[in-house]
Amino acid sequence: MSWSSRNLTKNMILSTCRHNQNRIPFNALIINRQRVAKKYVAEDQAMAPVVCPYMVYMRFKPHLLMVLIQIGYTFLYFITAASFDHGMNPHVFVTYRHIVGGLVMFPFAYFLERKVRPKLTLALFLEIFVLSLLGVSLTLNIYFASLKYTSPTFVTSIANTIPSLTFLIAVILRLEAVDVMSPHGIAKVFGTLLSLAGVMTMTLYRGPTVQSFPGASVHIRSDSVHKNWTKGSILIVASCISWSIWFIMQGITLKKYPAQLSLTTWINCVGAAQSAVFTVIIEHKQAAWSISYNNEFWSILYAGIVCSGIAIFVQLWCIKQKGPVFVTMFSPLATSLVAVMAYFILGETLHVGRILGAVIIIIGLYLVLWGKDIDENHSRPQDQAILTSDELKKPKIQMEPLAESQVLETDLEKKGAIVG
C-alpha cells in the first residue's frame, strides 16, 4: 500500500471515529438527559397532591417560630410590668437582661460554631458594635424612657409601625423586591399599608369601652400622671426608626458573619456593656443596681434567656431564611396578645378601637405573608431552570477530551495494523 493511500485510509478512519465518538454519543447524551429531566418533572407533578406533614412543617417553620417568639414577648410584658411596679430600674433591667443573654448563649456559640465561625476583624467588630447600639442599648433604653412620658398602650401601638418602616427602608435599599404590576406585589404593598392603618386605628380611635372581664384575677387602675406627651412621642418614634434599621442591618451583617449563635452572643455582650455605661451616666444611685430574689430576679432571668438569647437567635435565623420584613411583620401580634391577656387576666378596660385595629393588622399581616410566599414560589422554578441548563452544558466540556482520547487510541491501533 502506497503512502498516499495510507494517508487516505487514516483520514477516513479519523473522520469516522470523530463522527461516531464525538457527535453521536454527545447528542444522544443530551437527548437522554432531557428525557430524564422531563420524567422527573412529570413525577414531581404527579406527586404534588401528596402532602407530607414534615414538608408542611419545614415550609411553615419560620412562621411558627415567629409566632412563638411573639408569645414569649407577650409574657415579658407582664413580668417586667410587675418588676417595674416593685421599683426595678428599667435601664438596669436592660443591662442585666443582656448580660444573662450573653452568658447563656456563649457556651453554645463557642462549641457548636467553632469550625464555621469567621475571623472577627476590626471592621466587623465595629459593625457589631453599631448593631448592638441600634438593637439593644439605644433602642431599649429610649423605649423605656418614653414610658415615663406617655402610656404603655400608646407606646406599644406606635411600636407596631416597625414593619411598615422596615418594609419602606428595605425597598429603598433594594433588599425587598416589589412588583407593583403583579397581584402578589400589590398584596405586599396593600398589606403593609393596611397594617399601618390598623396601628393608627388603635392609636387614634378609642371607641366605646368594653366592660372588664368579671373573672379576671387582678383588676388594675391606672392613676399615673404623664409629664410630657410630646417628648415621649419623639422618643418612641426614634426608637421605632432605630429598631427598623437594626432589623435591616442584621440581614447585611449575617452575610459577612453567618455564625448566628456567635452573633447573638456578641450582640448581647456588647449591648450589655453599652447599656451599663448609659445607666451609670443617668443613674447615680448605687442602690438601683441591687435586685431582690423575687420578681426582679426571675424577670431578668426570663428576659435574658428567652427574649435576649433565644429570641434574637431565632430572629437572625428567620432573617437569613425570609428577610427582615418577614420578621417584623409578626410584631403586631404581641400587642394584640397583650391586649387580650390584659383583658382576661388583669381586668384592663378594652376599647373597640383596639379590637378593630388588631383585626386590621392581622389582615394586613396575612396579605404581606401571602405576597412573600408567592414571590418565593415564583423564584424557585427559575432557579431550577438555571441549574438544569448549567448541568446540560457540563457534559460537553467533559465529553470532548474523552472523544479526542478515544480517537487517538483508535488512530494508533490502526497505524499499527497498517504497518503490520
Short mmCIF file of C-alpha atoms in Angstrom, two decimals:
data_model
loop_
_atom_site.label_atom_id
_atom_site.label_comp_id
_atom_site.label_asym_id
_atom_site.label_seq_id
_atom_site.Cartn_x
_atom_site.Cartn_y
_atom_site.Cartn_z
CA MET A 1 0.00 0.00 0.00
CA SER A 2 1.39 3.43 -1.02
CA TRP A 3 1.94 6.30 1.39
CA SER A 4 -0.88 8.40 -0.17
CA SER A 5 -3.38 5.55 0.14
CA ARG A 6 -2.30 5.06 3.75
CA ASN A 7 -2.99 8.76 4.49
CA LEU A 8 -6.35 8.50 2.78
CA THR A 9 -7.29 5.48 4.89
CA LYS A 10 -6.06 7.23 8.03
CA ASN A 11 -8.16 10.34 7.33
CA MET A 12 -11.24 8.22 6.66
CA ILE A 13 -10.73 6.36 9.95
CA LEU A 14 -10.22 9.60 11.91
CA SER A 15 -13.30 11.23 10.41
CA THR A 16 -15.37 8.11 11.12
CA CYS A 17 -14.11 7.96 14.73
CA ARG A 18 -14.81 11.64 15.34
CA HIS A 19 -18.31 11.23 13.91
CA ASN A 20 -19.05 8.14 15.97
CA GLN A 21 -17.27 9.04 19.20
CA ASN A 22 -17.97 12.78 19.45
CA ARG A 23 -21.19 13.80 17.77
CA ILE A 24 -23.47 10.81 18.15
CA PRO A 25 -22.77 9.96 21.84
CA PHE A 26 -22.89 13.63 22.93
CA ASN A 27 -26.17 14.33 21.14
CA ALA A 28 -27.60 11.11 22.47
CA LEU A 29 -26.48 12.09 25.99
CA ILE A 30 -28.17 15.49 25.70
CA ILE A 31 -31.41 13.91 24.45
CA ASN A 32 -31.27 11.33 27.22
CA ARG A 33 -30.74 13.99 29.89
CA GLN A 34 -33.68 15.98 28.57
CA ARG A 35 -35.87 12.90 28.68
CA VAL A 36 -34.78 12.14 32.25
CA ALA A 37 -35.44 15.76 33.29
CA LYS A 38 -38.93 15.62 31.75
CA LYS A 39 -39.53 12.32 33.51
CA TYR A 40 -38.55 13.80 36.90
CA VAL A 41 -40.75 16.85 36.31
CA ALA A 42 -43.68 14.59 35.41
CA GLU A 43 -43.09 12.51 38.54
CA ASP A 44 -42.91 15.64 40.72
CA GLN A 45 -46.14 16.95 39.22
CA ALA A 46 -47.80 13.58 39.79
CA MET A 47 -46.68 13.56 43.43
CA ALA A 48 -47.59 17.22 44.03
CA PRO A 49 -51.04 16.49 45.54
CA VAL A 50 -49.41 14.23 48.16
CA VAL A 51 -48.69 16.44 51.18
CA CYS A 52 -46.14 15.26 53.74
CA PRO A 53 -46.53 16.64 57.29
CA TYR A 54 -42.77 17.11 57.56
CA MET A 55 -42.72 19.17 54.34
CA VAL A 56 -45.54 21.32 55.67
CA TYR A 57 -43.65 21.82 58.94
CA MET A 58 -40.43 22.80 57.16
CA ARG A 59 -42.30 25.22 54.92
CA PHE A 60 -44.06 26.98 57.81
CA LYS A 61 -41.26 26.57 60.36
CA PRO A 62 -40.25 30.29 60.25
CA HIS A 63 -43.91 31.31 60.69
CA LEU A 64 -44.32 29.02 63.71
CA LEU A 65 -41.08 30.20 65.31
CA MET A 66 -42.02 33.87 64.94
CA VAL A 67 -45.44 33.26 66.49
CA LEU A 68 -43.77 31.54 69.47
CA ILE A 69 -41.35 34.47 69.80
CA GLN A 70 -44.25 36.93 69.96
CA ILE A 71 -45.89 34.80 72.65
CA GLY A 72 -42.62 34.99 74.59
CA TYR A 73 -42.60 38.79 74.28
CA THR A 74 -46.22 38.86 75.48
CA PHE A 75 -45.32 37.19 78.77
CA LEU A 76 -42.32 39.51 79.08
CA TYR A 77 -44.68 42.50 79.11
CA PHE A 78 -46.50 41.28 82.24
CA ILE A 79 -43.35 40.07 84.03
CA THR A 80 -41.46 43.33 83.53
CA ALA A 81 -44.54 45.40 84.44
CA ALA A 82 -44.65 43.63 87.80
CA SER A 83 -40.91 44.20 88.33
CA PHE A 84 -41.13 47.90 87.49
CA ASP A 85 -44.03 48.27 89.93
CA HIS A 86 -41.73 46.90 92.66
CA GLY A 87 -39.11 49.58 91.93
CA MET A 88 -36.86 47.89 89.34
CA ASN A 89 -34.93 50.45 87.30
CA PRO A 90 -35.69 49.92 83.56
CA HIS A 91 -32.15 50.76 82.43
CA VAL A 92 -30.60 48.42 84.99
CA PHE A 93 -33.05 45.78 83.81
CA VAL A 94 -31.85 46.17 80.20
CA THR A 95 -28.22 45.79 81.30
CA TYR A 96 -28.77 42.70 83.45
CA ARG A 97 -31.05 41.15 80.84
CA HIS A 98 -28.40 41.16 78.13
CA ILE A 99 -25.65 40.05 80.50
CA VAL A 100 -27.73 36.93 81.17
CA GLY A 101 -28.41 36.51 77.46
CA GLY A 102 -24.71 36.68 76.61
CA LEU A 103 -23.73 34.21 79.34
CA VAL A 104 -26.40 31.71 78.28
CA MET A 105 -25.56 31.81 74.56
CA PHE A 106 -21.76 31.81 74.95
CA PRO A 107 -21.26 28.02 75.51
CA PHE A 108 -23.45 27.12 72.53
CA ALA A 109 -21.67 29.65 70.30
CA TYR A 110 -18.20 28.55 71.40
CA PHE A 111 -18.61 24.79 70.95
CA LEU A 112 -21.20 24.48 68.15
CA GLU A 113 -19.75 27.13 65.83
CA ARG A 114 -16.06 26.57 66.41
CA LYS A 115 -15.42 25.50 62.80
CA VAL A 116 -17.86 27.77 60.98
CA ARG A 117 -17.23 31.00 62.88
CA PRO A 118 -15.37 33.51 60.65
CA LYS A 119 -12.45 35.59 61.86
CA LEU A 120 -13.52 38.73 63.70
CA THR A 121 -11.84 41.72 62.09
CA LEU A 122 -11.85 45.30 63.36
CA ALA A 123 -14.32 46.42 60.68
CA LEU A 124 -16.65 43.54 61.53
CA PHE A 125 -16.43 44.31 65.26
CA LEU A 126 -17.35 47.94 64.61
CA GLU A 127 -20.33 46.74 62.60
CA ILE A 128 -21.42 44.52 65.50
CA PHE A 129 -20.91 47.48 67.83
CA VAL A 130 -23.31 49.60 65.78
CA LEU A 131 -25.70 46.63 65.52
CA SER A 132 -25.74 46.29 69.32
CA LEU A 133 -26.20 50.03 69.74
CA LEU A 134 -29.23 50.11 67.44
CA GLY A 135 -30.92 46.95 68.65
CA VAL A 136 -30.07 46.74 72.33
CA SER A 137 -28.70 49.68 74.28
CA LEU A 138 -30.04 52.68 72.36
CA THR A 139 -33.43 51.32 71.28
CA LEU A 140 -34.50 49.64 74.52
CA ASN A 141 -33.34 52.46 76.77
CA ILE A 142 -35.17 55.04 74.63
CA TYR A 143 -38.22 52.76 74.56
CA PHE A 144 -38.40 52.53 78.36
CA ALA A 145 -37.67 56.24 78.71
CA SER A 146 -40.70 57.03 76.54
CA LEU A 147 -42.91 55.13 79.00
CA LYS A 148 -42.27 57.85 81.61
CA TYR A 149 -43.95 60.49 79.43
CA THR A 150 -46.74 58.54 77.72
CA SER A 151 -48.60 55.29 78.43
CA PRO A 152 -47.89 51.59 77.71
CA THR A 153 -50.87 51.43 75.35
CA PHE A 154 -49.61 54.36 73.30
CA VAL A 155 -46.03 53.03 73.21
CA THR A 156 -46.98 49.51 72.13
CA SER A 157 -49.32 50.91 69.48
CA ILE A 158 -46.69 53.18 67.94
CA ALA A 159 -44.17 50.30 68.04
CA ASN A 160 -46.38 48.48 65.54
CA THR A 161 -45.19 50.88 62.84
CA ILE A 162 -41.86 48.99 62.78
CA PRO A 163 -43.00 46.56 59.99
CA SER A 164 -44.03 49.44 57.73
CA LEU A 165 -40.81 51.35 58.40
CA THR A 166 -38.71 48.22 57.81
CA PHE A 167 -40.54 47.48 54.56
CA LEU A 168 -40.01 51.04 53.34
CA ILE A 169 -36.29 51.04 54.20
CA ALA A 170 -35.82 47.59 52.61
CA VAL A 171 -37.46 48.76 49.36
CA ILE A 172 -35.31 51.92 49.28
CA LEU A 173 -32.14 49.84 49.80
CA ARG A 174 -33.38 47.28 47.21
CA LEU A 175 -33.33 44.48 49.75
CA GLU A 176 -37.03 43.76 49.14
CA ALA A 177 -38.38 43.24 45.63
CA VAL A 178 -41.81 44.69 44.89
CA ASP A 179 -43.53 44.20 41.53
CA VAL A 180 -46.47 46.59 41.62
CA MET A 181 -47.80 45.12 38.36
CA SER A 182 -48.34 41.65 39.87
CA PRO A 183 -51.06 40.59 42.35
CA HIS A 184 -48.55 39.41 44.98
CA GLY A 185 -46.62 42.69 44.75
CA ILE A 186 -49.82 44.67 45.21
CA ALA A 187 -50.70 42.41 48.17
CA LYS A 188 -47.38 43.22 49.87
CA VAL A 189 -47.81 46.97 49.45
CA PHE A 190 -51.50 46.97 50.35
CA GLY A 191 -50.92 44.65 53.33
CA THR A 192 -48.22 46.94 54.72
CA LEU A 193 -50.45 49.99 54.35
CA LEU A 194 -53.35 48.09 55.91
CA SER A 195 -51.20 47.13 58.92
CA LEU A 196 -50.19 50.77 59.29
CA ALA A 197 -53.88 51.75 59.13
CA GLY A 198 -54.62 49.25 61.90
CA VAL A 199 -51.88 50.80 64.02
CA MET A 200 -53.30 54.26 63.51
CA THR A 201 -56.77 52.95 64.36
CA MET A 202 -55.51 51.52 67.65
CA THR A 203 -53.72 54.79 68.42
CA LEU A 204 -56.21 57.47 67.38
CA TYR A 205 -59.60 55.79 67.73
CA ARG A 206 -60.72 54.55 71.14
CA GLY A 207 -64.39 53.86 70.62
CA PRO A 208 -66.80 52.51 73.23
CA THR A 209 -65.36 50.85 76.31
CA VAL A 210 -65.71 47.10 76.67
CA GLN A 211 -66.68 46.07 80.19
CA SER A 212 -63.89 44.47 82.20
CA PHE A 213 -63.86 40.71 82.31
CA PRO A 214 -65.57 39.71 85.59
CA GLY A 215 -63.42 36.62 86.07
CA ALA A 216 -60.09 38.46 85.96
CA SER A 217 -57.76 37.58 88.82
CA VAL A 218 -56.45 41.14 89.28
CA HIS A 219 -58.24 44.39 88.43
CA ILE A 220 -55.91 47.35 87.91
CA ARG A 221 -56.46 51.06 87.70
CA SER A 222 -54.03 53.47 86.08
CA ASP A 223 -53.63 56.71 88.01
CA SER A 224 -50.20 57.72 86.71
CA VAL A 225 -49.63 61.30 85.63
CA HIS A 226 -47.75 61.65 82.32
CA LYS A 227 -45.38 64.58 82.19
CA ASN A 228 -44.73 65.34 78.53
CA TRP A 229 -46.55 63.61 75.65
CA THR A 230 -44.55 65.49 73.00
CA LYS A 231 -41.21 64.37 74.40
CA GLY A 232 -42.48 60.81 74.83
CA SER A 233 -43.78 60.70 71.25
CA ILE A 234 -40.43 61.86 69.87
CA LEU A 235 -38.61 59.21 71.89
CA ILE A 236 -40.83 56.32 70.81
CA VAL A 237 -40.65 57.37 67.12
CA ALA A 238 -36.84 57.50 67.37
CA SER A 239 -36.91 54.05 68.98
CA CYS A 240 -39.02 52.62 66.14
CA ILE A 241 -36.70 54.05 63.48
CA SER A 242 -33.66 52.64 65.29
CA TRP A 243 -35.36 49.25 65.61
CA SER A 244 -36.22 49.14 61.88
CA ILE A 245 -32.64 49.94 60.89
CA TRP A 246 -31.49 47.21 63.29
CA PHE A 247 -33.55 44.56 61.51
CA ILE A 248 -32.25 45.68 58.12
CA MET A 249 -28.66 45.70 59.35
CA GLN A 250 -28.96 42.16 60.73
CA GLY A 251 -29.52 40.83 57.23
CA ILE A 252 -26.43 42.69 55.98
CA THR A 253 -24.20 41.54 58.87
CA LEU A 254 -25.30 37.90 58.50
CA LYS A 255 -23.76 37.80 55.02
CA LYS A 256 -20.36 38.69 56.48
CA TYR A 257 -20.74 36.82 59.81
CA PRO A 258 -23.08 33.83 59.23
CA ALA A 259 -22.45 32.30 62.68
CA GLN A 260 -25.83 33.09 64.23
CA LEU A 261 -25.12 31.83 67.76
CA SER A 262 -21.86 33.78 67.93
CA LEU A 263 -23.51 36.90 66.55
CA THR A 264 -26.27 36.62 69.17
CA THR A 265 -23.62 36.35 71.90
CA TRP A 266 -21.73 39.37 70.60
CA ILE A 267 -24.90 41.47 70.37
CA ASN A 268 -25.81 40.66 73.98
CA CYS A 269 -22.33 41.23 75.43
CA VAL A 270 -21.58 44.46 73.55
CA GLY A 271 -25.14 45.73 74.13
CA ALA A 272 -24.88 45.00 77.85
CA ALA A 273 -21.62 46.98 78.09
CA GLN A 274 -23.14 49.92 76.21
CA SER A 275 -26.27 49.88 78.37
CA ALA A 276 -24.15 49.73 81.54
CA VAL A 277 -22.26 52.88 80.51
CA PHE A 278 -25.54 54.64 79.68
CA THR A 279 -27.10 53.60 83.01
CA VAL A 280 -24.09 54.78 85.04
CA ILE A 281 -24.31 58.19 83.38
CA ILE A 282 -28.02 58.78 84.12
CA GLU A 283 -28.38 56.75 87.33
CA HIS A 284 -26.02 57.75 90.16
CA LYS A 285 -27.61 55.72 92.96
CA GLN A 286 -25.76 52.54 93.78
CA ALA A 287 -28.90 51.01 95.28
CA ALA A 288 -30.50 50.92 91.83
CA TRP A 289 -28.21 48.03 90.84
CA SER A 290 -29.38 45.78 93.66
CA ILE A 291 -32.09 43.24 92.87
CA SER A 292 -34.25 41.09 95.08
CA TYR A 293 -34.74 37.36 94.81
CA ASN A 294 -38.39 37.78 93.87
CA ASN A 295 -39.99 39.22 90.76
CA GLU A 296 -36.89 41.15 89.75
CA PHE A 297 -34.55 38.15 89.64
CA TRP A 298 -36.95 35.89 87.74
CA SER A 299 -37.93 38.62 85.28
CA ILE A 300 -34.26 39.25 84.45
CA LEU A 301 -33.66 35.52 84.09
CA TYR A 302 -36.67 35.05 81.81
CA ALA A 303 -35.90 38.13 79.70
CA GLY A 304 -32.23 37.17 79.35
CA ILE A 305 -32.76 33.54 78.35
CA VAL A 306 -35.96 33.77 76.29
CA CYS A 307 -36.00 37.29 74.82
CA SER A 308 -32.34 38.30 74.63
CA GLY A 309 -30.93 34.83 73.91
CA ILE A 310 -33.37 32.54 72.13
CA ALA A 311 -35.46 35.28 70.52
CA ILE A 312 -32.52 37.11 68.93
CA PHE A 313 -31.07 33.83 67.65
CA VAL A 314 -34.43 32.80 66.13
CA GLN A 315 -34.85 36.24 64.57
CA LEU A 316 -31.41 36.02 62.99
CA TRP A 317 -32.25 32.58 61.58
CA CYS A 318 -35.58 33.79 60.20
CA ILE A 319 -33.97 36.90 58.72
CA LYS A 320 -31.46 34.69 56.93
CA GLN A 321 -34.27 32.48 55.60
CA LYS A 322 -37.00 35.02 54.85
CA GLY A 323 -35.59 38.53 55.21
CA PRO A 324 -36.06 41.35 57.76
CA VAL A 325 -39.53 42.37 56.53
CA PHE A 326 -40.87 38.90 57.26
CA VAL A 327 -39.65 39.03 60.87
CA THR A 328 -41.05 42.48 61.64
CA MET A 329 -44.49 41.66 60.23
CA PHE A 330 -45.15 39.45 63.27
CA SER A 331 -44.52 42.18 65.87
CA PRO A 332 -48.15 43.44 65.94
CA LEU A 333 -49.24 40.02 67.20
CA ALA A 334 -47.60 40.75 70.56
CA THR A 335 -49.70 43.89 71.00
CA SER A 336 -52.89 42.02 70.20
CA LEU A 337 -52.00 39.18 72.57
CA VAL A 338 -51.12 41.66 75.32
CA ALA A 339 -54.49 43.37 74.95
CA VAL A 340 -56.38 40.05 75.10
CA MET A 341 -54.44 38.69 78.08
CA ALA A 342 -54.65 42.01 79.94
CA TYR A 343 -58.41 41.94 79.48
CA PHE A 344 -58.93 38.38 80.71
CA ILE A 345 -56.19 38.20 83.40
CA LEU A 346 -55.66 41.74 84.68
CA GLY A 347 -59.12 43.12 84.03
CA GLU A 348 -57.89 46.07 81.97
CA THR A 349 -60.50 48.11 80.15
CA LEU A 350 -60.61 47.33 76.45
CA HIS A 351 -61.83 49.69 73.74
CA VAL A 352 -63.48 48.84 70.45
CA GLY A 353 -60.78 50.80 68.60
CA ARG A 354 -58.07 48.43 69.80
CA ILE A 355 -60.09 45.37 68.76
CA LEU A 356 -60.81 46.82 65.32
CA GLY A 357 -57.19 47.87 64.87
CA ALA A 358 -55.92 44.41 65.85
CA VAL A 359 -58.19 42.75 63.27
CA ILE A 360 -56.99 45.14 60.53
CA ILE A 361 -53.36 44.49 61.47
CA ILE A 362 -53.82 40.71 61.24
CA ILE A 363 -55.47 41.00 57.79
CA GLY A 364 -52.59 43.17 56.57
CA LEU A 365 -50.08 40.70 58.01
CA TYR A 366 -51.74 37.84 56.13
CA LEU A 367 -51.63 39.76 52.84
CA VAL A 368 -47.92 40.52 53.17
CA LEU A 369 -47.06 36.92 54.07
CA TRP A 370 -49.13 35.66 51.14
CA GLY A 371 -47.32 38.01 48.76
CA LYS A 372 -43.89 36.92 50.01
CA ASP A 373 -44.86 33.25 49.71
CA ILE A 374 -45.92 33.76 46.08
CA ASP A 375 -42.61 35.53 45.38
CA GLU A 376 -40.67 32.55 46.71
CA ASN A 377 -42.72 30.08 44.67
CA HIS A 378 -42.04 32.10 41.50
CA SER A 379 -38.30 32.27 42.16
CA ARG A 380 -37.86 28.51 42.74
CA PRO A 381 -38.71 27.34 39.17
CA GLN A 382 -36.36 29.96 37.71
CA ASP A 383 -33.50 28.73 39.91
CA GLN A 384 -34.22 25.11 38.93
CA ALA A 385 -34.26 26.06 35.25
CA ILE A 386 -30.88 27.77 35.58
CA LEU A 387 -29.40 24.74 37.33
CA THR A 388 -30.80 22.37 34.68
CA SER A 389 -29.33 24.42 31.82
CA ASP A 390 -25.95 24.52 33.57
CA GLU A 391 -25.97 20.76 34.05
CA LEU A 392 -26.75 20.21 30.36
CA LYS A 393 -23.74 22.29 29.41
CA LYS A 394 -21.26 20.42 31.64
CA PRO A 395 -21.13 17.07 29.69
CA LYS A 396 -19.99 18.92 26.56
CA ILE A 397 -16.87 20.08 28.31
CA GLN A 398 -16.19 16.64 29.75
CA MET A 399 -17.08 14.71 26.57
CA GLU A 400 -14.81 16.41 24.09
CA PRO A 401 -11.47 15.43 25.73
CA LEU A 402 -12.79 11.88 26.15
CA ALA A 403 -13.77 11.62 22.49
CA GLU A 404 -10.40 13.00 21.37
CA SER A 405 -8.51 10.47 23.51
CA GLN A 406 -10.57 7.64 22.04
CA VAL A 407 -9.84 8.88 18.51
CA LEU A 408 -6.11 9.00 19.25
CA GLU A 409 -6.16 5.45 20.62
CA THR A 410 -8.02 4.23 17.54
CA ASP A 411 -5.55 6.06 15.32
CA LEU A 412 -2.58 4.38 16.98
CA GLU A 413 -4.20 0.93 16.68
CA LYS A 414 -4.93 1.47 13.00
CA LYS A 415 -1.38 2.65 12.33
CA GLY A 416 -0.03 -0.50 13.94
CA ALA A 417 -2.34 -2.65 11.86
CA ILE A 418 -1.37 -0.88 8.63
CA VAL A 419 2.34 -1.06 9.38
CA GLY A 420 1.99 -4.70 10.24
#
